[in-house]
Amino acid sequence: MADTGIFTMDTLRTAACRFTANTTIIYFNSLFSTVFDRDSEPCIGSRLLDMVPEAFHADLAALAGLTPQNPSSSVRIPIVDGKGGSIPLVWDCKADFTPEGSLRFITAFARPASDDLNYRTAIESLLKVANDPALDYDARACGILTCARNYFDMDTAHVERLSEDGAFTEVDQRGLGDITAQDRQSIPLADTALGLLIDSGKVLAVPDIGKTPHAALSEKAPLSPVALLASGIYVNRKLYGAVVFASNRPRTQQFSSQQTQYCTLVGQWLGFIIEQHRFLTELQLRERKYRHLFEDAPAMISILDASERISDVNNSWLTTLGYERTSVIGRRVTDFFAAPHANGPTPELQHDVHNVPLDLVTRDGQIVQSRLSTLGSTEATSATLAVMVDVTERNRVLLDLTNIRKTLTKANEELKRFNAIAAHDLQEPLRKIRLFGGILKSALKDTANPEIETAIEKIIDAANRLTTLVKDLLLYSRESERSYARQKVNLAPLLDEAINDLALIIADTDAQIRIFDLPEIEGDPVPLQRLFTNLILNALKYRREDINPEIEIFARTGAEESLELIVRDNGIGFKPGEERKIFAPFVRIQPEKSSGSGIGLAICKSIATGHGWTIRAENRAAGGPTSSSPWIGKRPQEPRRRQHRTNTRPRASVRRNRHEPPEPRPN
């Protein structure tokens, strides 16, 4: 279009305006004044930018970039009229330049914008904002709402989100940060555009709500809308809310099909970016969670690329080896290996391994012993995860324990050997003391000196007791150092043998022994017989004077399904706190009650320990010494009952019971 003077502008049948590069208005014609309800006198010298919606400021400012080589352009820029309305127009612009090529002014001629052009322009604006990777969720949502609001020529745009007790405003064209606490308060669904949308089941397009049955909505809703346009937002195929455009003035015409279609498209785009935002937020939360686990894991973790170079390490890796992260990333992992793996081939990293020994070198040259496990690359990633556990201190402790165990084993063997040699060497002098003591007693039996006879008897008695002690010591030494066989043992015949060995003392004490059904166990039968013999003998030795001894032998299930073998008596018991002492060598709780070396129960403990059992004593309220095995699981099957055997020895009083073992009872 040719350059036109001010006089020519007044004769045109279209609105025209002339302005400078900074949009300062130089002149506009009478038709511009009529169309936009603007008086020329106050407008001349003001900025055209102030008459244009903010969303189009950038388009208007871009006109300042016209050049003599490209002096014309057509843009769609609505002008806000004197009543606040927005009139969409297409402006054909022509720039005028000085001889030096500087921009003097721009003359713009208005022509009505067709609906198709407006729709295409709005679609282009929507796609430009929605696909802008530089925008975050908030900016993208606000940009979409602003584009649509300008296209519809509405006053406000916001998203109403469905809640349990109604709906609330989640975002509007101002952004998330400008939503007030009052905006976020839920209001009844019936008083919202979302409620009307749900009721209608389609896009809500109301040019004048006062002419509908929902006129009361304009009084209840926070925005007091007069015109409404809304479409549903679906996230994961569920109704999330609605995008709502409102105006406080009625529209003279119905919303076109293009406008309702555009509103639907806006709702779909918002649903997509909300779903995308949720996914990215969840992904970021997972990233932070697993990053936290990675960084703060107690093990040394590194991530290697296909060339075995370090792409990431955690804090434990850096702390243990003494490096800064920047000095590690990009280096080959073998740079930190000790010989023979340093800077050489690494078969450990070629495939998945578990708990492989690997020595590392710290920054100051110290060796760190570790155990390496790797998870190799997959089709989804070419990275390798290498996890190394620092076992330097553990290995040092294990080595110390091994050395201590060797030292203790050697000392124990030497002590046992010393006990055996000492006990063996004592037997010969003791035999001579008994022999010559007997000879001396026979030679002096006719002397009428009772003091001499008493002294000789005490010598012989002491020698006999010391001989018994030496024999018990030898037996204890052998039991302590022997290994026990493992075979099925039926306890019934084993107890028969033990009772037959004690038949004389059982008969002399008139003891009653009750044996309940006992299970078959694994062990060495000869030491086990000695264990039960010692336990029964101990019960007979420490019996009460006023009643006959009663001994019960039975089995029961203990803690954690363990099997307990019980030998319970009605003897004198022991004081509280003496439970552990009675199984120690040479300990007799009440030495005045009976003779003995104090080795019998110590041998019982040695036999029980050698079988992997524990043995304990409970006081009279619960019974006598108790032997408990650590077997866990199904209780061993009980053997068939055997009848007690008899021989030429005095018969002991023994009863066998088929019923369940007795409950613990006070004595």
XYZ file of C-alpha atoms in Angstrom:
667
model
C 0.000 0.000 0.000
C 1.389 3.406 -0.916
C 2.318 5.983 1.675
C -0.683 7.968 2.749
C -0.827 11.396 4.378
C -2.989 12.413 7.297
C -5.598 13.938 4.994
C -5.779 10.700 3.004
C -6.177 8.687 6.245
C -9.320 10.678 7.093
C -10.898 9.738 3.775
C -10.372 5.988 4.237
C -13.293 3.651 4.970
C -11.285 1.754 7.553
C -9.747 2.608 10.906
C -6.143 3.797 10.578
C -3.479 4.816 13.074
C 0.065 6.215 12.854
C 2.592 5.601 15.701
C 6.342 5.606 16.371
C 8.678 2.718 17.116
C 7.799 2.897 20.833
C 4.051 2.859 19.903
C 3.492 6.574 20.685
C 0.381 7.599 18.722
C 0.974 10.412 16.193
C -2.497 10.410 14.653
C -5.555 8.231 14.055
C -8.501 8.934 11.744
C -12.117 9.612 12.599
C -13.227 6.039 11.841
C -10.642 4.726 14.361
C -12.149 7.138 16.903
C -15.674 5.944 16.114
C -14.920 2.191 16.093
C -12.934 2.179 19.312
C -14.854 4.954 21.076
C -11.675 6.977 21.556
C -11.333 10.803 21.420
C -8.304 11.926 19.462
C -7.239 14.758 21.744
C -6.388 12.679 24.872
C -5.048 9.791 22.815
C -2.545 11.670 20.672
C 0.841 11.302 22.397
C -0.220 8.262 24.414
C 1.016 4.745 23.696
C -0.917 2.389 21.491
C 0.531 -0.388 23.661
C -1.798 0.710 26.464
C -4.828 -0.015 24.229
C -3.706 -3.562 23.422
C -4.227 -6.671 25.673
C -1.031 -7.732 27.390
C -0.904 -11.027 25.483
C -0.346 -9.046 22.248
C 2.275 -6.603 23.515
C 5.102 -8.663 22.028
C 3.403 -8.759 18.592
C 2.995 -4.966 18.603
C 6.546 -4.340 19.785
C 7.867 -6.604 17.020
C 6.764 -4.049 14.428
C 9.688 -1.855 15.486
C 11.874 -4.409 13.721
C 10.653 -3.514 10.231
C 13.448 -2.512 7.839
C 13.671 -0.715 4.479
C 14.180 -4.140 2.913
C 11.110 -5.526 4.729
C 8.926 -2.497 5.417
C 5.448 -4.090 5.745
C 3.716 -6.686 7.899
C 0.237 -7.935 8.840
C -0.573 -8.778 12.457
C -3.668 -9.772 14.413
C -3.878 -7.385 17.371
C -7.165 -6.604 19.181
C -7.767 -3.049 20.390
C -9.556 -2.403 23.690
C -12.320 0.139 23.107
C -13.358 2.947 25.418
C -15.915 0.676 27.122
C -13.375 -2.042 27.905
C -14.402 -4.366 25.122
C -11.883 -6.042 22.836
C -12.289 -5.852 19.079
C -10.220 -8.434 17.132
C -8.728 -6.924 13.968
C -5.980 -7.620 11.452
C -3.660 -4.654 10.905
C -1.800 -4.101 7.649
C 1.267 -2.112 8.670
C 3.603 -0.001 6.497
C 6.813 1.529 7.899
C 8.294 4.875 6.794
C 12.054 5.495 7.027
C 14.467 8.455 6.918
C 17.022 8.730 4.087
C 19.523 7.191 6.518
C 17.232 4.182 6.975
C 15.956 4.934 10.477
C 12.336 4.165 11.296
C 10.185 7.355 11.361
C 6.704 5.939 11.985
C 4.377 3.043 11.202
C 0.956 3.438 9.651
C -1.531 0.655 10.424
C -4.803 0.047 8.514
C -7.445 -2.117 10.169
C -9.543 -4.775 8.542
C -11.976 -7.176 10.197
C -10.492 -10.551 11.162
C -12.462 -13.521 9.894
C -13.514 -16.314 12.304
C -11.288 -18.812 10.492
C -8.282 -16.506 10.769
C -8.954 -15.884 14.439
C -9.284 -19.646 15.050
C -6.070 -20.466 13.174
C -4.199 -17.714 14.983
C -5.502 -18.926 18.362
C -4.494 -22.515 17.535
C -0.994 -21.353 16.590
C -0.695 -19.426 19.868
C -1.923 -22.434 21.844
C 0.549 -24.809 20.210
C 3.390 -22.349 20.640
C 2.804 -22.082 24.398
C 1.945 -25.736 24.994
C 5.066 -27.013 23.229
C 7.535 -24.487 24.630
C 10.160 -26.592 26.498
C 11.436 -23.520 28.341
C 8.153 -23.118 30.249
C 7.447 -24.937 33.510
C 4.053 -26.336 34.451
C 2.782 -23.096 35.979
C 3.881 -20.869 33.088
C 2.539 -23.293 30.490
C -0.881 -23.557 32.166
C -1.106 -19.775 32.560
C -0.043 -19.241 28.935
C -2.724 -21.629 27.652
C -5.405 -19.925 29.753
C -4.308 -16.470 28.564
C -4.339 -17.460 24.877
C -7.817 -18.907 25.176
C -9.157 -16.001 27.224
C -7.984 -13.530 24.567
C -9.467 -15.624 21.784
C -12.830 -15.810 23.540
C -12.620 -12.108 24.578
C -13.481 -13.072 28.196
C -12.440 -11.351 31.408
C -11.068 -14.300 33.421
C -9.831 -17.851 32.950
C -9.268 -20.443 35.677
C -9.264 -24.161 36.446
C -11.883 -25.481 38.851
C -10.738 -28.726 40.454
C -13.161 -31.347 41.723
C -12.926 -32.087 45.460
C -14.753 -34.320 47.922
C -16.979 -31.482 49.134
C -17.327 -29.420 45.960
C -14.770 -27.581 43.831
C -12.007 -25.014 44.284
C -9.894 -22.773 42.062
C -6.537 -24.450 41.415
C -4.951 -22.104 38.868
C -5.917 -19.049 36.833
C -4.274 -16.944 34.158
C -2.279 -15.119 36.869
C -0.473 -18.296 37.946
C -0.338 -20.657 40.924
C 1.441 -18.129 43.123
C -1.448 -15.641 42.902
C -4.128 -18.092 44.036
C -5.238 -17.020 47.518
C -6.303 -19.245 50.395
C -9.864 -18.040 49.825
C -9.675 -19.159 46.189
C -8.621 -22.627 47.319
C -11.556 -23.037 49.688
C -14.082 -25.538 48.365
C -17.517 -24.279 47.494
C -20.603 -26.424 46.833
C -20.541 -28.056 43.425
C -23.984 -26.685 42.580
C -22.625 -23.133 42.841
C -19.802 -23.679 40.341
C -19.414 -23.816 36.596
C -18.029 -27.339 37.066
C -21.338 -28.378 38.616
C -23.271 -26.992 35.638
C -20.835 -28.727 33.287
C -21.370 -32.099 34.992
C -25.135 -31.628 34.816
C -25.109 -30.729 31.118
C -22.676 -33.459 30.087
C -21.151 -31.291 27.355
C -19.247 -28.047 26.807
C -20.918 -25.309 28.827
C -21.518 -22.248 26.597
C -23.723 -19.593 28.226
C -23.656 -16.067 26.619
C -25.972 -14.590 29.296
C -26.541 -16.619 32.452
C -29.317 -14.250 33.520
C -31.492 -15.695 30.769
C -31.069 -19.295 32.027
C -32.441 -21.246 35.029
C -28.984 -20.814 36.619
C -29.182 -17.050 37.090
C -28.560 -17.461 40.841
C -25.090 -18.813 40.090
C -23.833 -15.314 39.275
C -24.689 -14.265 42.826
C -23.139 -17.318 44.575
C -20.000 -17.870 42.525
C -16.875 -15.955 43.621
C -16.357 -14.370 40.179
C -20.048 -13.390 39.676
C -20.012 -14.431 36.012
C -22.536 -13.255 33.453
C -21.141 -15.154 30.430
C -19.579 -18.621 30.834
C -17.634 -21.017 28.631
C -16.298 -24.240 30.203
C -15.017 -27.667 29.217
C -14.068 -30.722 31.257
C -10.493 -31.693 32.136
C -9.777 -35.412 32.338
C -6.627 -36.891 33.871
C -6.035 -40.628 33.503
C -9.564 -40.873 32.062
C -11.091 -39.489 35.265
C -12.793 -36.109 35.641
C -10.227 -33.781 37.196
C -12.162 -30.515 36.917
C -13.029 -27.878 34.325
C -11.381 -25.016 32.504
C -13.704 -22.028 32.937
C -13.765 -18.718 31.042
C -16.031 -16.029 32.475
C -17.050 -12.466 31.746
C -18.953 -9.943 33.826
C -20.811 -8.714 30.766
C -23.253 -10.612 28.556
C -22.359 -11.573 25.001
C -24.574 -10.356 22.188
C -24.022 -13.526 20.169
C -23.865 -17.245 20.888
C -20.451 -18.909 21.127
C -19.485 -20.291 17.723
C -18.737 -23.973 17.044
C -15.087 -23.040 16.557
C -14.993 -21.439 20.007
C -16.573 -24.451 21.748
C -14.198 -26.736 19.838
C -11.265 -24.598 20.919
C -12.482 -24.727 24.537
C -12.569 -28.529 24.344
C -9.031 -28.529 22.914
C -7.841 -26.296 25.764
C -9.325 -28.719 28.309
C -7.532 -31.639 26.625
C -4.213 -29.787 26.594
C -4.560 -28.864 30.274
C -5.375 -32.496 31.122
C -2.274 -33.597 29.242
C 0.089 -31.145 30.961
C -1.463 -31.897 34.402
C -0.902 -35.610 33.827
C 2.609 -34.882 32.561
C 3.280 -32.675 35.594
C 2.116 -35.428 37.946
C 4.341 -37.958 36.227
C 7.375 -35.657 36.320
C 6.719 -34.768 39.963
C 6.509 -38.446 40.919
C 9.630 -39.118 38.880
C 11.452 -36.322 40.697
C 10.325 -37.680 44.074
C 11.616 -41.115 43.143
C 14.825 -39.570 41.864
C 15.323 -37.728 45.164
C 14.452 -40.868 47.139
C 16.836 -43.136 45.284
C 19.461 -40.407 45.120
C 19.251 -40.178 48.899
C 19.600 -43.955 49.191
C 22.521 -43.879 46.748
C 24.366 -41.022 48.428
C 23.878 -42.129 52.032
C 24.294 -45.880 51.561
C 26.958 -47.288 53.946
C 28.546 -49.243 51.093
C 30.816 -47.708 48.437
C 28.776 -47.428 45.223
C 29.973 -46.332 41.795
C 28.303 -46.232 38.378
C 30.517 -47.086 35.417
C 29.983 -46.495 31.701
C 30.728 -48.994 28.940
C 34.450 -48.122 29.020
C 34.644 -48.700 32.792
C 34.942 -44.996 33.498
C 33.261 -43.568 36.579
C 30.115 -41.543 35.873
C 28.995 -41.221 39.492
C 30.026 -42.252 43.020
C 28.325 -41.919 46.377
C 29.527 -40.173 49.536
C 30.752 -43.386 51.177
C 33.039 -44.059 48.189
C 34.541 -40.557 48.388
C 34.890 -40.605 52.189
C 36.501 -44.042 52.332
C 39.057 -43.365 49.596
C 39.569 -39.683 50.428
C 38.817 -38.070 47.037
C 36.772 -35.119 45.812
C 33.978 -35.878 43.357
C 35.408 -33.646 40.624
C 38.721 -35.518 40.679
C 37.018 -38.899 40.249
C 34.326 -38.480 37.590
C 35.554 -39.603 34.157
C 38.524 -41.630 35.406
C 38.851 -45.369 34.905
C 37.779 -47.301 37.969
C 40.955 -49.399 37.774
C 42.928 -46.280 38.708
C 41.767 -46.905 42.271
C 42.490 -50.661 42.366
C 45.503 -52.098 44.169
C 47.822 -54.633 42.544
C 47.331 -56.932 40.723
C 44.183 -55.250 39.330
C 45.579 -51.717 39.050
C 45.340 -50.371 35.466
C 44.933 -53.890 34.143
C 42.125 -56.062 32.755
C 39.125 -56.337 35.042
C 37.272 -59.615 34.521
C 35.222 -58.768 37.633
C 33.525 -55.994 35.659
C 32.846 -58.032 32.519
C 29.998 -59.949 34.127
C 27.939 -59.871 37.305
C 29.866 -60.965 40.388
C 28.998 -61.275 44.061
C 31.210 -60.745 47.093
C 34.536 -60.930 45.254
C 37.640 -59.790 47.230
C 39.138 -56.579 45.836
C 41.763 -54.263 47.323
C 41.501 -50.501 46.751
C 44.016 -47.700 47.253
C 43.130 -44.485 49.088
C 44.395 -41.068 48.088
C 47.214 -41.307 50.661
C 48.250 -44.798 49.545
C 46.503 -46.887 52.219
C 45.003 -50.254 51.257
C 41.263 -50.750 51.746
C 40.102 -54.359 51.658
C 36.649 -54.689 50.137
C 34.125 -57.144 48.754
C 32.871 -56.313 45.247
C 29.440 -57.049 43.786
C 28.396 -55.792 40.346
C 25.223 -55.511 38.323
C 26.097 -55.333 34.647
C 24.551 -53.440 31.773
C 21.185 -54.377 30.271
C 19.335 -53.584 27.065
C 17.953 -50.465 28.754
C 21.288 -49.112 29.955
C 24.975 -49.582 29.285
C 25.963 -48.640 32.847
C 27.406 -51.010 35.435
C 26.616 -50.683 39.134
C 29.584 -51.581 41.345
C 29.028 -51.977 45.092
C 32.033 -52.405 47.382
C 31.802 -53.096 51.112
C 34.779 -52.045 53.236
C 35.862 -55.171 55.173
C 39.247 -53.893 56.334
C 38.268 -53.642 60.000
C 36.295 -56.873 59.865
C 39.274 -58.747 58.417
C 41.543 -57.275 61.099
C 39.170 -58.397 63.852
C 38.810 -61.855 62.296
C 42.582 -62.182 62.129
C 42.885 -61.132 65.769
C 40.184 -63.605 66.767
C 41.899 -66.380 64.819
C 45.185 -65.657 66.574
C 43.467 -65.488 69.956
C 41.649 -68.760 69.245
C 44.918 -70.456 68.317
C 46.560 -69.140 71.479
C 43.659 -70.280 73.670
C 43.502 -73.681 71.979
C 47.217 -74.189 72.532
C 46.976 -73.084 76.160
C 43.952 -75.312 76.737
C 45.681 -78.316 75.218
C 48.743 -77.696 77.356
C 46.545 -77.333 80.447
C 44.722 -80.583 79.713
C 47.997 -82.350 79.091
C 49.346 -80.972 82.346
C 46.234 -82.131 84.239
C 46.480 -85.604 82.775
C 50.211 -85.897 83.510
C 49.842 -84.447 86.986
C 46.922 -86.720 87.833
C 48.730 -89.780 86.462
C 51.933 -88.965 88.385
C 49.942 -88.548 91.618
C 48.401 -92.017 91.485
C 51.643 -93.889 92.258
C 52.492 -91.935 95.483
C 48.874 -92.230 96.584
C 48.892 -95.978 95.970
C 51.998 -96.281 98.174
C 50.405 -94.146 100.893
C 47.361 -96.416 100.934
C 49.515 -99.557 100.813
C 51.915 -98.578 103.580
C 49.138 -97.006 105.568
C 47.351 -100.370 105.532
C 50.538 -102.186 106.540
C 51.137 -99.685 109.343
C 47.557 -100.049 110.538
C 47.876 -103.864 110.659
C 51.223 -103.663 112.464
C 49.897 -101.311 115.147
C 46.444 -102.767 115.604
C 47.476 -104.537 118.830
C 48.831 -101.348 120.415
C 46.380 -99.860 122.795
C 46.780 -96.369 121.381
C 43.538 -95.153 119.801
C 45.066 -91.828 118.720
C 47.564 -93.636 116.479
C 44.789 -95.774 114.946
C 42.671 -92.678 114.317
C 45.577 -90.857 112.676
C 46.351 -93.819 110.434
C 42.681 -94.108 109.415
C 42.571 -90.373 108.529
C 45.722 -90.795 106.419
C 44.226 -93.757 104.566
C 40.851 -91.911 104.169
C 42.568 -88.784 102.818
C 44.591 -90.906 100.394
C 41.415 -92.638 99.215
C 39.624 -89.301 98.716
C 42.613 -87.883 96.881
C 42.759 -91.009 94.709
C 39.086 -90.541 93.869
C 39.752 -86.883 93.073
C 42.648 -87.799 90.785
C 40.525 -90.381 88.962
C 37.697 -87.859 88.553
C 40.187 -85.280 87.323
C 41.472 -87.716 84.705
C 37.916 -88.503 83.665
C 37.033 -84.787 83.451
C 40.167 -84.106 81.393
C 39.312 -86.892 78.951
C 35.699 -85.763 78.612
C 36.777 -82.171 78.006
C 39.079 -82.989 75.127
C 37.272 -85.832 73.410
C 34.987 -85.617 70.379
C 31.594 -87.282 70.561
C 30.048 -89.695 68.102
C 26.697 -88.916 66.497
C 24.224 -91.787 66.354
C 20.623 -92.503 67.207
C 20.301 -93.175 70.943
C 17.268 -94.725 72.619
C 17.283 -93.276 76.118
C 15.239 -96.084 77.719
C 17.933 -98.842 77.695
C 20.583 -96.199 78.428
C 18.754 -95.231 81.635
C 18.356 -98.922 82.504
C 22.143 -99.258 82.504
C 22.578 -96.122 84.612
C 20.000 -97.310 87.174
C 21.541 -100.808 87.362
C 24.940 -99.198 88.069
C 23.339 -97.313 90.974
C 21.129 -100.165 92.207
C 22.837 -100.486 95.611
C 22.553 -96.825 96.587
C 19.003 -96.681 95.160
C 18.015 -99.621 97.344
C 19.872 -98.263 100.399
C 18.118 -94.897 100.148
C 14.729 -96.468 99.291
C 14.541 -94.050 96.348
C 11.555 -93.907 93.968
C 12.464 -93.245 90.295
C 9.743 -92.502 87.741
C 10.721 -92.494 84.066
C 8.322 -91.014 81.513
C 8.395 -91.711 77.772
C 11.546 -90.205 76.302
C 12.359 -89.412 72.643
C 15.133 -90.883 70.562
C 18.049 -88.414 70.296
C 21.411 -88.153 68.565
C 24.577 -88.468 70.621
C 27.318 -90.698 72.018
C 25.674 -93.379 74.212
C 28.551 -94.036 76.666
C 29.071 -90.372 77.727
C 25.294 -89.876 77.796
C 24.915 -92.783 80.199
C 27.585 -91.200 82.412
C 25.733 -87.879 82.279
C 22.472 -89.410 83.541
C 24.335 -91.564 86.081
C 25.974 -88.464 87.561
C 22.700 -86.541 87.638
C 20.851 -89.357 89.420
C 23.751 -89.911 91.822
C 23.865 -86.182 92.606
C 20.143 -86.266 93.439
C 20.663 -89.256 95.765
C 23.670 -87.655 97.488
C 21.905 -84.409 98.261
C 18.665 -85.941 99.498
C 16.626 -84.799 102.453
C 16.807 -86.764 105.690
C 13.095 -86.675 106.518
C 11.648 -88.146 103.312
C 12.638 -90.790 100.769
C 14.237 -89.548 97.542
C 11.928 -89.157 94.535
C 13.391 -88.654 91.063
C 11.425 -87.974 87.838
C 12.981 -88.149 84.380
C 10.985 -86.761 81.451
C 11.142 -84.614 78.311
C 9.300 -81.413 77.382
C 9.296 -78.738 74.684
C 11.153 -75.588 75.721
C 11.583 -72.135 74.247
C 11.710 -71.877 70.425
C 10.574 -75.516 70.094
C 13.760 -76.829 71.722
C 13.771 -80.219 73.455
C 14.469 -80.281 77.194
C 15.405 -83.428 79.134
C 14.517 -83.028 82.835
C 15.925 -84.865 85.885
C 13.852 -83.575 88.817
C 14.278 -84.536 92.477
C 12.947 -83.580 95.887
C 16.367 -83.017 97.436
C 17.775 -80.186 99.509
C 18.251 -77.840 96.548
C 20.592 -74.865 96.648
C 20.610 -71.207 97.537
C 19.670 -68.496 94.978
C 22.681 -67.412 92.951
C 24.392 -70.813 93.121
C 22.875 -72.085 89.835
C 26.093 -71.571 87.848
C 28.491 -72.635 90.592
C 27.287 -76.220 90.853
C 28.585 -77.104 87.365
C 32.075 -75.754 88.049
C 34.894 -78.268 88.847
C 35.676 -79.000 92.525
C 32.597 -77.133 93.738
C 30.407 -78.725 96.399
C 27.536 -76.564 97.520
C 27.149 -78.308 100.858
C 30.312 -80.361 101.452
C 29.210 -81.389 104.931
C 26.231 -83.270 103.494
C 28.256 -85.785 101.461
C 31.707 -86.767 100.312
C 32.907 -86.324 96.761
C 35.302 -84.427 94.556
C 32.891 -81.889 93.079
C 33.691 -83.132 89.565
C 30.488 -85.055 88.796
C 28.333 -82.138 87.608
C 31.346 -80.542 85.882
C 31.644 -83.754 83.821
C 27.901 -83.461 83.045
C 28.425 -79.944 81.720
C 31.434 -81.059 79.654
C 29.410 -83.890 78.080
C 26.404 -81.603 77.404
C 28.601 -78.888 75.887
C 30.437 -81.431 73.754
C 27.066 -82.489 72.268
C 26.155 -78.868 71.524
C 23.640 -78.717 74.383
C 23.211 -76.356 77.303
C 22.699 -77.522 80.881
C 21.209 -75.513 83.714
C 19.906 -75.984 87.247
C 16.609 -74.782 88.632
C 15.851 -74.657 92.355
C 13.549 -77.030 94.158
C 10.350 -75.228 93.213
C 10.907 -76.272 89.622
C 13.099 -79.350 90.069
C 16.732 -80.351 90.036
C 19.427 -79.997 87.335
C 18.016 -79.655 83.829
C 19.684 -80.667 80.562
C 18.419 -78.734 77.529
C 19.293 -79.363 73.889
C 19.219 -76.546 71.285
C 17.372 -78.548 68.626
C 14.707 -76.444 66.928
C 11.823 -77.771 64.880
C 9.724 -80.882 64.931
C 9.991 -82.830 68.143
C 11.794 -86.191 67.599
C 9.523 -89.210 67.487
C 9.248 -90.971 70.850
C 10.510 -94.577 70.945
C 8.409 -97.521 71.916
C 8.268 -98.232 75.656
C 10.724 -100.811 77.016
C 10.310 -102.784 80.201
C 12.924 -102.214 82.919
C 15.552 -104.972 83.021
C 16.445 -106.872 86.209
C 19.598 -108.674 87.261
C 21.176 -110.160 90.384
C 21.707 -106.767 91.954
C 19.176 -105.380 94.452
C 16.154 -104.225 92.534
C 15.636 -100.494 92.344
C 12.181 -98.997 92.644
C 11.509 -97.757 89.117
C 8.197 -96.949 87.434
C 7.644 -96.070 83.787
C 4.753 -93.779 82.855
C 3.078 -93.547 79.468
C 1.290 -90.261 80.258
C 2.583 -86.751 79.729
C 5.400 -85.459 81.949
C 4.315 -83.789 85.198
C 3.920 -80.068 85.677
C 6.602 -78.392 87.791
C 5.543 -78.417 91.425
C 6.925 -76.885 94.621
C 8.658 -79.249 97.015
